[in-house]
Amino acid sequence: HVQEEVSLIPSVVLAPRPGELILDMCAAPGGKTAQISVAMASEGTVVANDVRIDRLRALRSNCQRLGLLNVAMTAHDGTRYPLDDGPFDAILLDVPCSCEGNIRRGISVDYEPQGTFLTGRSGLQATLLGRAWKMLAPGGRLVYSTCTFAPEENEMVLDYSLRDDAHIQPIHISGLTVSPGVTTWLGRELRPDCANVSRFWPHSNDTGGFTVALVRKDVAN
């Protein structure tokens, strides 16, 4: 299916490698899953998960149409994803969000009132990230992404959910203008490496909008 250019960024930043075990935690309808599978050259396994069965049908159809051979599908609630299925070498977490980056396409934005951090959608995002981090192997990498710009759904979620074993890495995408993340918001000091969060603004790139963070996990001692 057709995707905005910026929708391809999270899978590129994840840098899948042949032979890895990778989780796409909120995968449907499967565009990013397909990118990951192709990058792995059918070696290794991509676990494509989504809580909604109807969306998994679309994912399965796309995988069959593209002839992808290394994709396994699961239908778990990501906030309670079985820990025994890990650890994963890499995880893509493209979370449900308010979709501010789609404004130029006339898609409505699902705003939440100010002051609701961790009580609404951002609470779900933080819980998903916390669960994903538990399933990531030491030395592994996780990409957290949204098609929105609100720090409440990006930097504040990363600041809340990540601990000392996490390191947000700078990224570079050739041909696109990137704006840095914020390290303070609404009077709150955030972890310094939130500056490495990358925002892709529609007016800077003539694309949709996206926010992406690459996070690496410490190797176990």
JSON list of C-alpha atoms in Angstrom, two decimals:
[
{"chain": "A", "resi": 1, "resn": "HIS", "atom": "CA", "xyz": [0.00, 0.00, 0.00]},
{"chain": "A", "resi": 2, "resn": "VAL", "atom": "CA", "xyz": [1.06, 3.60, -0.56]},
{"chain": "A", "resi": 3, "resn": "GLN", "atom": "CA", "xyz": [2.96, 5.26, 2.30]},
{"chain": "A", "resi": 4, "resn": "GLU", "atom": "CA", "xyz": [4.33, 8.73, 2.95]},
{"chain": "A", "resi": 5, "resn": "GLU", "atom": "CA", "xyz": [8.11, 8.92, 2.57]},
{"chain": "A", "resi": 6, "resn": "VAL", "atom": "CA", "xyz": [8.51, 9.64, 6.27]},
{"chain": "A", "resi": 7, "resn": "SER", "atom": "CA", "xyz": [6.60, 6.46, 7.16]},
{"chain": "A", "resi": 8, "resn": "LEU", "atom": "CA", "xyz": [9.57, 4.52, 5.79]},
{"chain": "A", "resi": 9, "resn": "ILE", "atom": "CA", "xyz": [12.02, 6.14, 8.21]},
{"chain": "A", "resi": 10, "resn": "PRO", "atom": "CA", "xyz": [11.45, 3.98, 11.34]},
{"chain": "A", "resi": 11, "resn": "SER", "atom": "CA", "xyz": [12.28, 0.72, 9.56]},
{"chain": "A", "resi": 12, "resn": "VAL", "atom": "CA", "xyz": [15.35, 2.27, 7.93]},
{"chain": "A", "resi": 13, "resn": "VAL", "atom": "CA", "xyz": [16.60, 3.55, 11.29]},
{"chain": "A", "resi": 14, "resn": "LEU", "atom": "CA", "xyz": [16.02, 0.12, 12.86]},
{"chain": "A", "resi": 15, "resn": "ALA", "atom": "CA", "xyz": [18.57, -1.26, 10.34]},
{"chain": "A", "resi": 16, "resn": "PRO", "atom": "CA", "xyz": [17.36, -4.89, 10.27]},
{"chain": "A", "resi": 17, "resn": "ARG", "atom": "CA", "xyz": [20.00, -7.55, 9.70]},
{"chain": "A", "resi": 18, "resn": "PRO", "atom": "CA", "xyz": [19.67, -11.04, 8.23]},
{"chain": "A", "resi": 19, "resn": "GLY", "atom": "CA", "xyz": [19.33, -13.72, 10.90]},
{"chain": "A", "resi": 20, "resn": "GLU", "atom": "CA", "xyz": [17.86, -11.48, 13.60]},
{"chain": "A", "resi": 21, "resn": "LEU", "atom": "CA", "xyz": [14.68, -11.95, 15.62]},
{"chain": "A", "resi": 22, "resn": "ILE", "atom": "CA", "xyz": [12.74, -8.69, 15.31]},
{"chain": "A", "resi": 23, "resn": "LEU", "atom": "CA", "xyz": [9.41, -7.61, 16.78]},
{"chain": "A", "resi": 24, "resn": "ASP", "atom": "CA", "xyz": [7.12, -5.12, 15.06]},
{"chain": "A", "resi": 25, "resn": "MET", "atom": "CA", "xyz": [4.91, -4.52, 18.08]},
{"chain": "A", "resi": 26, "resn": "CYS", "atom": "CA", "xyz": [2.06, -2.49, 16.52]},
{"chain": "A", "resi": 27, "resn": "ALA", "atom": "CA", "xyz": [2.44, -3.81, 13.01]},
{"chain": "A", "resi": 28, "resn": "ALA", "atom": "CA", "xyz": [-0.79, -3.62, 11.01]},
{"chain": "A", "resi": 29, "resn": "PRO", "atom": "CA", "xyz": [-1.38, -2.97, 8.17]},
{"chain": "A", "resi": 30, "resn": "GLY", "atom": "CA", "xyz": [2.19, -4.13, 7.58]},
{"chain": "A", "resi": 31, "resn": "GLY", "atom": "CA", "xyz": [4.10, -1.59, 5.51]},
{"chain": "A", "resi": 32, "resn": "LYS", "atom": "CA", "xyz": [6.96, -1.38, 8.01]},
{"chain": "A", "resi": 33, "resn": "THR", "atom": "CA", "xyz": [6.87, -5.15, 8.55]},
{"chain": "A", "resi": 34, "resn": "ALA", "atom": "CA", "xyz": [7.40, -5.61, 4.82]},
{"chain": "A", "resi": 35, "resn": "GLN", "atom": "CA", "xyz": [10.36, -3.23, 4.83]},
{"chain": "A", "resi": 36, "resn": "ILE", "atom": "CA", "xyz": [11.97, -5.14, 7.68]},
{"chain": "A", "resi": 37, "resn": "SER", "atom": "CA", "xyz": [11.38, -8.52, 6.03]},
{"chain": "A", "resi": 38, "resn": "VAL", "atom": "CA", "xyz": [12.91, -7.43, 2.73]},
{"chain": "A", "resi": 39, "resn": "ALA", "atom": "CA", "xyz": [15.94, -5.91, 4.47]},
{"chain": "A", "resi": 40, "resn": "MET", "atom": "CA", "xyz": [16.55, -9.26, 6.18]},
{"chain": "A", "resi": 41, "resn": "ALA", "atom": "CA", "xyz": [16.58, -11.09, 2.84]},
{"chain": "A", "resi": 42, "resn": "SER", "atom": "CA", "xyz": [14.23, -13.75, 4.27]},
{"chain": "A", "resi": 43, "resn": "GLU", "atom": "CA", "xyz": [16.85, -14.75, 6.85]},
{"chain": "A", "resi": 44, "resn": "GLY", "atom": "CA", "xyz": [15.70, -14.56, 10.46]},
{"chain": "A", "resi": 45, "resn": "THR", "atom": "CA", "xyz": [12.18, -13.82, 11.68]},
{"chain": "A", "resi": 46, "resn": "VAL", "atom": "CA", "xyz": [9.96, -10.76, 11.90]},
{"chain": "A", "resi": 47, "resn": "VAL", "atom": "CA", "xyz": [7.18, -11.14, 14.47]},
{"chain": "A", "resi": 48, "resn": "ALA", "atom": "CA", "xyz": [4.35, -8.84, 13.38]},
{"chain": "A", "resi": 49, "resn": "ASN", "atom": "CA", "xyz": [1.95, -8.16, 16.25]},
{"chain": "A", "resi": 50, "resn": "ASP", "atom": "CA", "xyz": [-1.29, -6.23, 16.45]},
{"chain": "A", "resi": 51, "resn": "VAL", "atom": "CA", "xyz": [-4.09, -6.32, 18.99]},
{"chain": "A", "resi": 52, "resn": "ARG", "atom": "CA", "xyz": [-6.82, -5.98, 16.34]},
{"chain": "A", "resi": 53, "resn": "ILE", "atom": "CA", "xyz": [-7.69, -9.07, 14.33]},
{"chain": "A", "resi": 54, "resn": "ASP", "atom": "CA", "xyz": [-9.30, -7.04, 11.54]},
{"chain": "A", "resi": 55, "resn": "ARG", "atom": "CA", "xyz": [-6.06, -5.12, 11.03]},
{"chain": "A", "resi": 56, "resn": "LEU", "atom": "CA", "xyz": [-4.05, -8.36, 11.07]},
{"chain": "A", "resi": 57, "resn": "ARG", "atom": "CA", "xyz": [-6.11, -9.56, 8.10]},
{"chain": "A", "resi": 58, "resn": "ALA", "atom": "CA", "xyz": [-4.82, -6.60, 6.11]},
{"chain": "A", "resi": 59, "resn": "LEU", "atom": "CA", "xyz": [-1.27, -7.37, 7.28]},
{"chain": "A", "resi": 60, "resn": "ARG", "atom": "CA", "xyz": [-1.58, -11.01, 6.23]},
{"chain": "A", "resi": 61, "resn": "SER", "atom": "CA", "xyz": [-2.93, -9.98, 2.83]},
{"chain": "A", "resi": 62, "resn": "ASN", "atom": "CA", "xyz": [-0.02, -7.61, 2.27]},
{"chain": "A", "resi": 63, "resn": "CYS", "atom": "CA", "xyz": [2.55, -10.23, 3.31]},
{"chain": "A", "resi": 64, "resn": "GLN", "atom": "CA", "xyz": [1.02, -12.82, 0.98]},
{"chain": "A", "resi": 65, "resn": "ARG", "atom": "CA", "xyz": [0.84, -10.36, -1.91]},
{"chain": "A", "resi": 66, "resn": "LEU", "atom": "CA", "xyz": [4.52, -9.48, -1.46]},
{"chain": "A", "resi": 67, "resn": "GLY", "atom": "CA", "xyz": [5.64, -13.09, -1.01]},
{"chain": "A", "resi": 68, "resn": "LEU", "atom": "CA", "xyz": [7.26, -12.49, 2.39]},
{"chain": "A", "resi": 69, "resn": "LEU", "atom": "CA", "xyz": [8.50, -15.77, 3.85]},
{"chain": "A", "resi": 70, "resn": "ASN", "atom": "CA", "xyz": [9.95, -14.80, 7.23]},
{"chain": "A", "resi": 71, "resn": "VAL", "atom": "CA", "xyz": [6.97, -13.09, 8.90]},
{"chain": "A", "resi": 72, "resn": "ALA", "atom": "CA", "xyz": [5.10, -14.62, 11.83]},
{"chain": "A", "resi": 73, "resn": "MET", "atom": "CA", "xyz": [1.94, -12.93, 13.13]},
{"chain": "A", "resi": 74, "resn": "THR", "atom": "CA", "xyz": [0.66, -12.63, 16.70]},
{"chain": "A", "resi": 75, "resn": "ALA", "atom": "CA", "xyz": [-2.46, -10.95, 18.11]},
{"chain": "A", "resi": 76, "resn": "HIS", "atom": "CA", "xyz": [-1.40, -9.94, 21.61]},
{"chain": "A", "resi": 77, "resn": "ASP", "atom": "CA", "xyz": [-2.26, -6.84, 23.58]},
{"chain": "A", "resi": 78, "resn": "GLY", "atom": "CA", "xyz": [1.14, -5.17, 23.37]},
{"chain": "A", "resi": 79, "resn": "THR", "atom": "CA", "xyz": [0.94, -3.95, 26.96]},
{"chain": "A", "resi": 80, "resn": "ARG", "atom": "CA", "xyz": [0.88, -7.60, 28.07]},
{"chain": "A", "resi": 81, "resn": "TYR", "atom": "CA", "xyz": [3.00, -9.15, 25.33]},
{"chain": "A", "resi": 82, "resn": "PRO", "atom": "CA", "xyz": [4.39, -12.50, 26.60]},
{"chain": "A", "resi": 83, "resn": "LEU", "atom": "CA", "xyz": [7.91, -11.92, 27.86]},
{"chain": "A", "resi": 84, "resn": "ASP", "atom": "CA", "xyz": [8.83, -15.51, 27.04]},
{"chain": "A", "resi": 85, "resn": "ASP", "atom": "CA", "xyz": [8.63, -14.71, 23.32]},
{"chain": "A", "resi": 86, "resn": "GLY", "atom": "CA", "xyz": [11.81, -12.62, 23.65]},
{"chain": "A", "resi": 87, "resn": "PRO", "atom": "CA", "xyz": [14.43, -11.49, 23.89]},
{"chain": "A", "resi": 88, "resn": "PHE", "atom": "CA", "xyz": [14.38, -9.72, 20.54]},
{"chain": "A", "resi": 89, "resn": "ASP", "atom": "CA", "xyz": [17.46, -8.36, 18.77]},
{"chain": "A", "resi": 90, "resn": "ALA", "atom": "CA", "xyz": [15.49, -5.30, 17.66]},
{"chain": "A", "resi": 91, "resn": "ILE", "atom": "CA", "xyz": [12.00, -3.91, 18.21]},
{"chain": "A", "resi": 92, "resn": "LEU", "atom": "CA", "xyz": [9.98, -1.44, 16.18]},
{"chain": "A", "resi": 93, "resn": "LEU", "atom": "CA", "xyz": [7.38, 0.36, 18.28]},
{"chain": "A", "resi": 94, "resn": "ASP", "atom": "CA", "xyz": [5.27, 2.61, 16.06]},
{"chain": "A", "resi": 95, "resn": "VAL", "atom": "CA", "xyz": [2.64, 3.50, 18.62]},
{"chain": "A", "resi": 96, "resn": "PRO", "atom": "CA", "xyz": [-0.97, 4.70, 18.23]},
{"chain": "A", "resi": 97, "resn": "CYS", "atom": "CA", "xyz": [-0.90, 8.50, 18.36]},
{"chain": "A", "resi": 98, "resn": "SER", "atom": "CA", "xyz": [-2.83, 11.70, 17.68]},
{"chain": "A", "resi": 99, "resn": "CYS", "atom": "CA", "xyz": [-1.70, 11.79, 14.01]},
{"chain": "A", "resi": 100, "resn": "GLU", "atom": "CA", "xyz": [-0.70, 15.46, 13.85]},
{"chain": "A", "resi": 101, "resn": "GLY", "atom": "CA", "xyz": [1.70, 14.59, 11.03]},
{"chain": "A", "resi": 102, "resn": "ASN", "atom": "CA", "xyz": [-1.23, 13.76, 8.74]},
{"chain": "A", "resi": 103, "resn": "ILE", "atom": "CA", "xyz": [-2.88, 17.19, 8.93]},
{"chain": "A", "resi": 104, "resn": "ARG", "atom": "CA", "xyz": [-1.92, 18.20, 5.40]},
{"chain": "A", "resi": 105, "resn": "ARG", "atom": "CA", "xyz": [-3.84, 15.18, 4.05]},
{"chain": "A", "resi": 106, "resn": "GLY", "atom": "CA", "xyz": [-7.02, 16.36, 5.73]},
{"chain": "A", "resi": 107, "resn": "ILE", "atom": "CA", "xyz": [-7.00, 13.59, 8.33]},
{"chain": "A", "resi": 108, "resn": "SER", "atom": "CA", "xyz": [-8.50, 14.69, 11.64]},
{"chain": "A", "resi": 109, "resn": "VAL", "atom": "CA", "xyz": [-6.24, 15.01, 14.66]},
{"chain": "A", "resi": 110, "resn": "ASP", "atom": "CA", "xyz": [-7.26, 13.21, 17.84]},
{"chain": "A", "resi": 111, "resn": "TYR", "atom": "CA", "xyz": [-6.09, 15.72, 20.43]},
{"chain": "A", "resi": 112, "resn": "GLU", "atom": "CA", "xyz": [-6.10, 15.06, 24.16]},
{"chain": "A", "resi": 113, "resn": "PRO", "atom": "CA", "xyz": [-6.58, 17.84, 26.73]},
{"chain": "A", "resi": 114, "resn": "GLN", "atom": "CA", "xyz": [-3.46, 19.34, 28.27]},
{"chain": "A", "resi": 115, "resn": "GLY", "atom": "CA", "xyz": [-2.56, 17.96, 31.67]},
{"chain": "A", "resi": 116, "resn": "THR", "atom": "CA", "xyz": [-3.61, 14.39, 30.81]},
{"chain": "A", "resi": 117, "resn": "PHE", "atom": "CA", "xyz": [-0.09, 12.94, 30.46]},
{"chain": "A", "resi": 118, "resn": "LEU", "atom": "CA", "xyz": [-0.11, 9.24, 31.40]},
{"chain": "A", "resi": 119, "resn": "THR", "atom": "CA", "xyz": [-3.89, 9.16, 31.83]},
{"chain": "A", "resi": 120, "resn": "GLY", "atom": "CA", "xyz": [-4.89, 8.73, 28.20]},
{"chain": "A", "resi": 121, "resn": "ARG", "atom": "CA", "xyz": [-3.07, 7.83, 25.00]},
{"chain": "A", "resi": 122, "resn": "SER", "atom": "CA", "xyz": [0.33, 8.76, 26.38]},
{"chain": "A", "resi": 123, "resn": "GLY", "atom": "CA", "xyz": [-0.25, 6.29, 29.20]},
{"chain": "A", "resi": 124, "resn": "LEU", "atom": "CA", "xyz": [-0.77, 3.54, 26.63]},
{"chain": "A", "resi": 125, "resn": "GLN", "atom": "CA", "xyz": [2.36, 4.64, 24.76]},
{"chain": "A", "resi": 126, "resn": "ALA", "atom": "CA", "xyz": [4.44, 4.59, 27.95]},
{"chain": "A", "resi": 127, "resn": "THR", "atom": "CA", "xyz": [3.13, 1.15, 28.91]},
{"chain": "A", "resi": 128, "resn": "LEU", "atom": "CA", "xyz": [3.91, -0.23, 25.45]},
{"chain": "A", "resi": 129, "resn": "LEU", "atom": "CA", "xyz": [7.43, 1.18, 25.59]},
{"chain": "A", "resi": 130, "resn": "GLY", "atom": "CA", "xyz": [8.03, -0.24, 29.06]},
{"chain": "A", "resi": 131, "resn": "ARG", "atom": "CA", "xyz": [6.90, -3.68, 27.91]},
{"chain": "A", "resi": 132, "resn": "ALA", "atom": "CA", "xyz": [8.98, -3.54, 24.75]},
{"chain": "A", "resi": 133, "resn": "TRP", "atom": "CA", "xyz": [12.08, -2.58, 26.72]},
{"chain": "A", "resi": 134, "resn": "LYS", "atom": "CA", "xyz": [11.73, -5.66, 28.91]},
{"chain": "A", "resi": 135, "resn": "MET", "atom": "CA", "xyz": [11.71, -7.86, 25.79]},
{"chain": "A", "resi": 136, "resn": "LEU", "atom": "CA", "xyz": [14.72, -6.23, 24.13]},
{"chain": "A", "resi": 137, "resn": "ALA", "atom": "CA", "xyz": [17.97, -8.19, 24.34]},
{"chain": "A", "resi": 138, "resn": "PRO", "atom": "CA", "xyz": [21.02, -6.57, 25.96]},
{"chain": "A", "resi": 139, "resn": "GLY", "atom": "CA", "xyz": [22.84, -4.64, 23.25]},
{"chain": "A", "resi": 140, "resn": "GLY", "atom": "CA", "xyz": [19.64, -4.50, 21.21]},
{"chain": "A", "resi": 141, "resn": "ARG", "atom": "CA", "xyz": [18.05, -1.51, 19.54]},
{"chain": "A", "resi": 142, "resn": "LEU", "atom": "CA", "xyz": [14.53, -0.15, 19.67]},
{"chain": "A", "resi": 143, "resn": "VAL", "atom": "CA", "xyz": [12.89, 2.43, 17.44]},
{"chain": "A", "resi": 144, "resn": "TYR", "atom": "CA", "xyz": [10.04, 4.42, 18.98]},
{"chain": "A", "resi": 145, "resn": "SER", "atom": "CA", "xyz": [8.03, 6.40, 16.45]},
{"chain": "A", "resi": 146, "resn": "THR", "atom": "CA", "xyz": [4.84, 8.40, 16.04]},
{"chain": "A", "resi": 147, "resn": "CYS", "atom": "CA", "xyz": [3.23, 10.40, 13.25]},
{"chain": "A", "resi": 148, "resn": "THR", "atom": "CA", "xyz": [2.73, 13.27, 15.67]},
{"chain": "A", "resi": 149, "resn": "PHE", "atom": "CA", "xyz": [4.78, 16.11, 17.12]},
{"chain": "A", "resi": 150, "resn": "ALA", "atom": "CA", "xyz": [3.45, 16.50, 20.67]},
{"chain": "A", "resi": 151, "resn": "PRO", "atom": "CA", "xyz": [6.27, 16.06, 23.22]},
{"chain": "A", "resi": 152, "resn": "GLU", "atom": "CA", "xyz": [3.67, 14.46, 25.51]},
{"chain": "A", "resi": 153, "resn": "GLU", "atom": "CA", "xyz": [3.60, 11.53, 23.06]},
{"chain": "A", "resi": 154, "resn": "ASN", "atom": "CA", "xyz": [7.32, 11.47, 22.29]},
{"chain": "A", "resi": 155, "resn": "GLU", "atom": "CA", "xyz": [10.06, 12.88, 24.54]},
{"chain": "A", "resi": 156, "resn": "MET", "atom": "CA", "xyz": [7.94, 12.77, 27.70]},
{"chain": "A", "resi": 157, "resn": "VAL", "atom": "CA", "xyz": [7.08, 9.11, 27.07]},
{"chain": "A", "resi": 158, "resn": "LEU", "atom": "CA", "xyz": [10.74, 8.26, 26.49]},
{"chain": "A", "resi": 159, "resn": "ASP", "atom": "CA", "xyz": [11.79, 10.18, 29.60]},
{"chain": "A", "resi": 160, "resn": "TYR", "atom": "CA", "xyz": [9.18, 8.43, 31.73]},
{"chain": "A", "resi": 161, "resn": "SER", "atom": "CA", "xyz": [9.72, 4.87, 30.50]},
{"chain": "A", "resi": 162, "resn": "LEU", "atom": "CA", "xyz": [13.47, 4.57, 29.88]},
{"chain": "A", "resi": 163, "resn": "ARG", "atom": "CA", "xyz": [16.09, 3.96, 32.54]},
{"chain": "A", "resi": 164, "resn": "ASP", "atom": "CA", "xyz": [19.88, 4.22, 32.82]},
{"chain": "A", "resi": 165, "resn": "ASP", "atom": "CA", "xyz": [20.46, 1.23, 30.51]},
{"chain": "A", "resi": 166, "resn": "ALA", "atom": "CA", "xyz": [18.88, 3.14, 27.60]},
{"chain": "A", "resi": 167, "resn": "HIS", "atom": "CA", "xyz": [20.64, 5.57, 25.29]},
{"chain": "A", "resi": 168, "resn": "ILE", "atom": "CA", "xyz": [18.82, 7.63, 22.65]},
{"chain": "A", "resi": 169, "resn": "GLN", "atom": "CA", "xyz": [21.08, 7.81, 19.60]},
{"chain": "A", "resi": 170, "resn": "PRO", "atom": "CA", "xyz": [21.40, 10.53, 16.95]},
{"chain": "A", "resi": 171, "resn": "ILE", "atom": "CA", "xyz": [20.18, 9.55, 13.50]},
{"chain": "A", "resi": 172, "resn": "HIS", "atom": "CA", "xyz": [20.70, 10.94, 10.02]},
{"chain": "A", "resi": 173, "resn": "ILE", "atom": "CA", "xyz": [18.47, 10.42, 7.00]},
{"chain": "A", "resi": 174, "resn": "SER", "atom": "CA", "xyz": [20.01, 11.68, 3.78]},
{"chain": "A", "resi": 175, "resn": "GLY", "atom": "CA", "xyz": [17.89, 14.17, 1.86]},
{"chain": "A", "resi": 176, "resn": "LEU", "atom": "CA", "xyz": [15.56, 15.11, 4.72]},
{"chain": "A", "resi": 177, "resn": "THR", "atom": "CA", "xyz": [15.72, 18.00, 7.15]},
{"chain": "A", "resi": 178, "resn": "VAL", "atom": "CA", "xyz": [15.66, 16.88, 10.78]},
{"chain": "A", "resi": 179, "resn": "SER", "atom": "CA", "xyz": [14.79, 18.98, 13.83]},
{"chain": "A", "resi": 180, "resn": "PRO", "atom": "CA", "xyz": [16.12, 17.95, 17.26]},
{"chain": "A", "resi": 181, "resn": "GLY", "atom": "CA", "xyz": [14.00, 16.81, 20.16]},
{"chain": "A", "resi": 182, "resn": "VAL", "atom": "CA", "xyz": [13.21, 18.90, 23.21]},
{"chain": "A", "resi": 183, "resn": "THR", "atom": "CA", "xyz": [14.82, 18.47, 26.63]},
{"chain": "A", "resi": 184, "resn": "THR", "atom": "CA", "xyz": [12.37, 20.65, 28.57]},
{"chain": "A", "resi": 185, "resn": "TRP", "atom": "CA", "xyz": [8.61, 20.78, 28.25]},
{"chain": "A", "resi": 186, "resn": "LEU", "atom": "CA", "xyz": [5.88, 22.38, 30.35]},
{"chain": "A", "resi": 187, "resn": "GLY", "atom": "CA", "xyz": [8.48, 23.28, 32.95]},
{"chain": "A", "resi": 188, "resn": "ARG", "atom": "CA", "xyz": [9.78, 19.72, 33.20]},
{"chain": "A", "resi": 189, "resn": "GLU", "atom": "CA", "xyz": [13.42, 18.79, 32.63]},
{"chain": "A", "resi": 190, "resn": "LEU", "atom": "CA", "xyz": [13.73, 15.70, 30.44]},
{"chain": "A", "resi": 191, "resn": "ARG", "atom": "CA", "xyz": [16.67, 13.34, 29.98]},
{"chain": "A", "resi": 192, "resn": "PRO", "atom": "CA", "xyz": [19.43, 15.12, 28.01]},
{"chain": "A", "resi": 193, "resn": "ASP", "atom": "CA", "xyz": [19.59, 12.55, 25.22]},
{"chain": "A", "resi": 194, "resn": "CYS", "atom": "CA", "xyz": [16.02, 13.46, 24.24]},
{"chain": "A", "resi": 195, "resn": "ALA", "atom": "CA", "xyz": [17.84, 16.05, 22.11]},
{"chain": "A", "resi": 196, "resn": "ASN", "atom": "CA", "xyz": [18.64, 13.10, 19.80]},
{"chain": "A", "resi": 197, "resn": "VAL", "atom": "CA", "xyz": [14.96, 12.50, 19.07]},
{"chain": "A", "resi": 198, "resn": "SER", "atom": "CA", "xyz": [14.34, 13.42, 15.42]},
{"chain": "A", "resi": 199, "resn": "ARG", "atom": "CA", "xyz": [11.36, 15.40, 14.14]},
{"chain": "A", "resi": 200, "resn": "PHE", "atom": "CA", "xyz": [10.51, 15.51, 10.45]},
{"chain": "A", "resi": 201, "resn": "TRP", "atom": "CA", "xyz": [8.24, 18.52, 9.87]},
{"chain": "A", "resi": 202, "resn": "PRO", "atom": "CA", "xyz": [5.93, 18.70, 6.83]},
{"chain": "A", "resi": 203, "resn": "HIS", "atom": "CA", "xyz": [6.95, 22.29, 6.02]},
{"chain": "A", "resi": 204, "resn": "SER", "atom": "CA", "xyz": [10.66, 21.35, 6.08]},
{"chain": "A", "resi": 205, "resn": "ASN", "atom": "CA", "xyz": [10.44, 18.31, 3.82]},
{"chain": "A", "resi": 206, "resn": "ASP", "atom": "CA", "xyz": [7.19, 18.58, 1.81]},
{"chain": "A", "resi": 207, "resn": "THR", "atom": "CA", "xyz": [6.10, 15.28, 3.33]},
{"chain": "A", "resi": 208, "resn": "GLY", "atom": "CA", "xyz": [3.91, 14.11, 6.14]},
{"chain": "A", "resi": 209, "resn": "GLY", "atom": "CA", "xyz": [5.26, 14.50, 9.66]},
{"chain": "A", "resi": 210, "resn": "PHE", "atom": "CA", "xyz": [6.98, 11.97, 11.90]},
{"chain": "A", "resi": 211, "resn": "THR", "atom": "CA", "xyz": [8.96, 11.77, 15.13]},
{"chain": "A", "resi": 212, "resn": "VAL", "atom": "CA", "xyz": [11.53, 8.98, 15.54]},
{"chain": "A", "resi": 213, "resn": "ALA", "atom": "CA", "xyz": [13.86, 7.88, 18.33]},
{"chain": "A", "resi": 214, "resn": "LEU", "atom": "CA", "xyz": [16.55, 5.19, 18.09]},
{"chain": "A", "resi": 215, "resn": "VAL", "atom": "CA", "xyz": [17.32, 3.73, 21.50]},
{"chain": "A", "resi": 216, "resn": "ARG", "atom": "CA", "xyz": [20.13, 1.29, 22.29]},
{"chain": "A", "resi": 217, "resn": "LYS", "atom": "CA", "xyz": [20.22, -0.96, 25.33]},
{"chain": "A", "resi": 218, "resn": "ASP", "atom": "CA", "xyz": [23.37, -1.52, 27.33]},
{"chain": "A", "resi": 219, "resn": "VAL", "atom": "CA", "xyz": [25.14, -4.84, 26.90]},
{"chain": "A", "resi": 220, "resn": "ALA", "atom": "CA", "xyz": [24.76, -6.92, 30.05]},
{"chain": "A", "resi": 221, "resn": "ASN", "atom": "CA", "xyz": [27.80, -6.95, 32.33]}
]
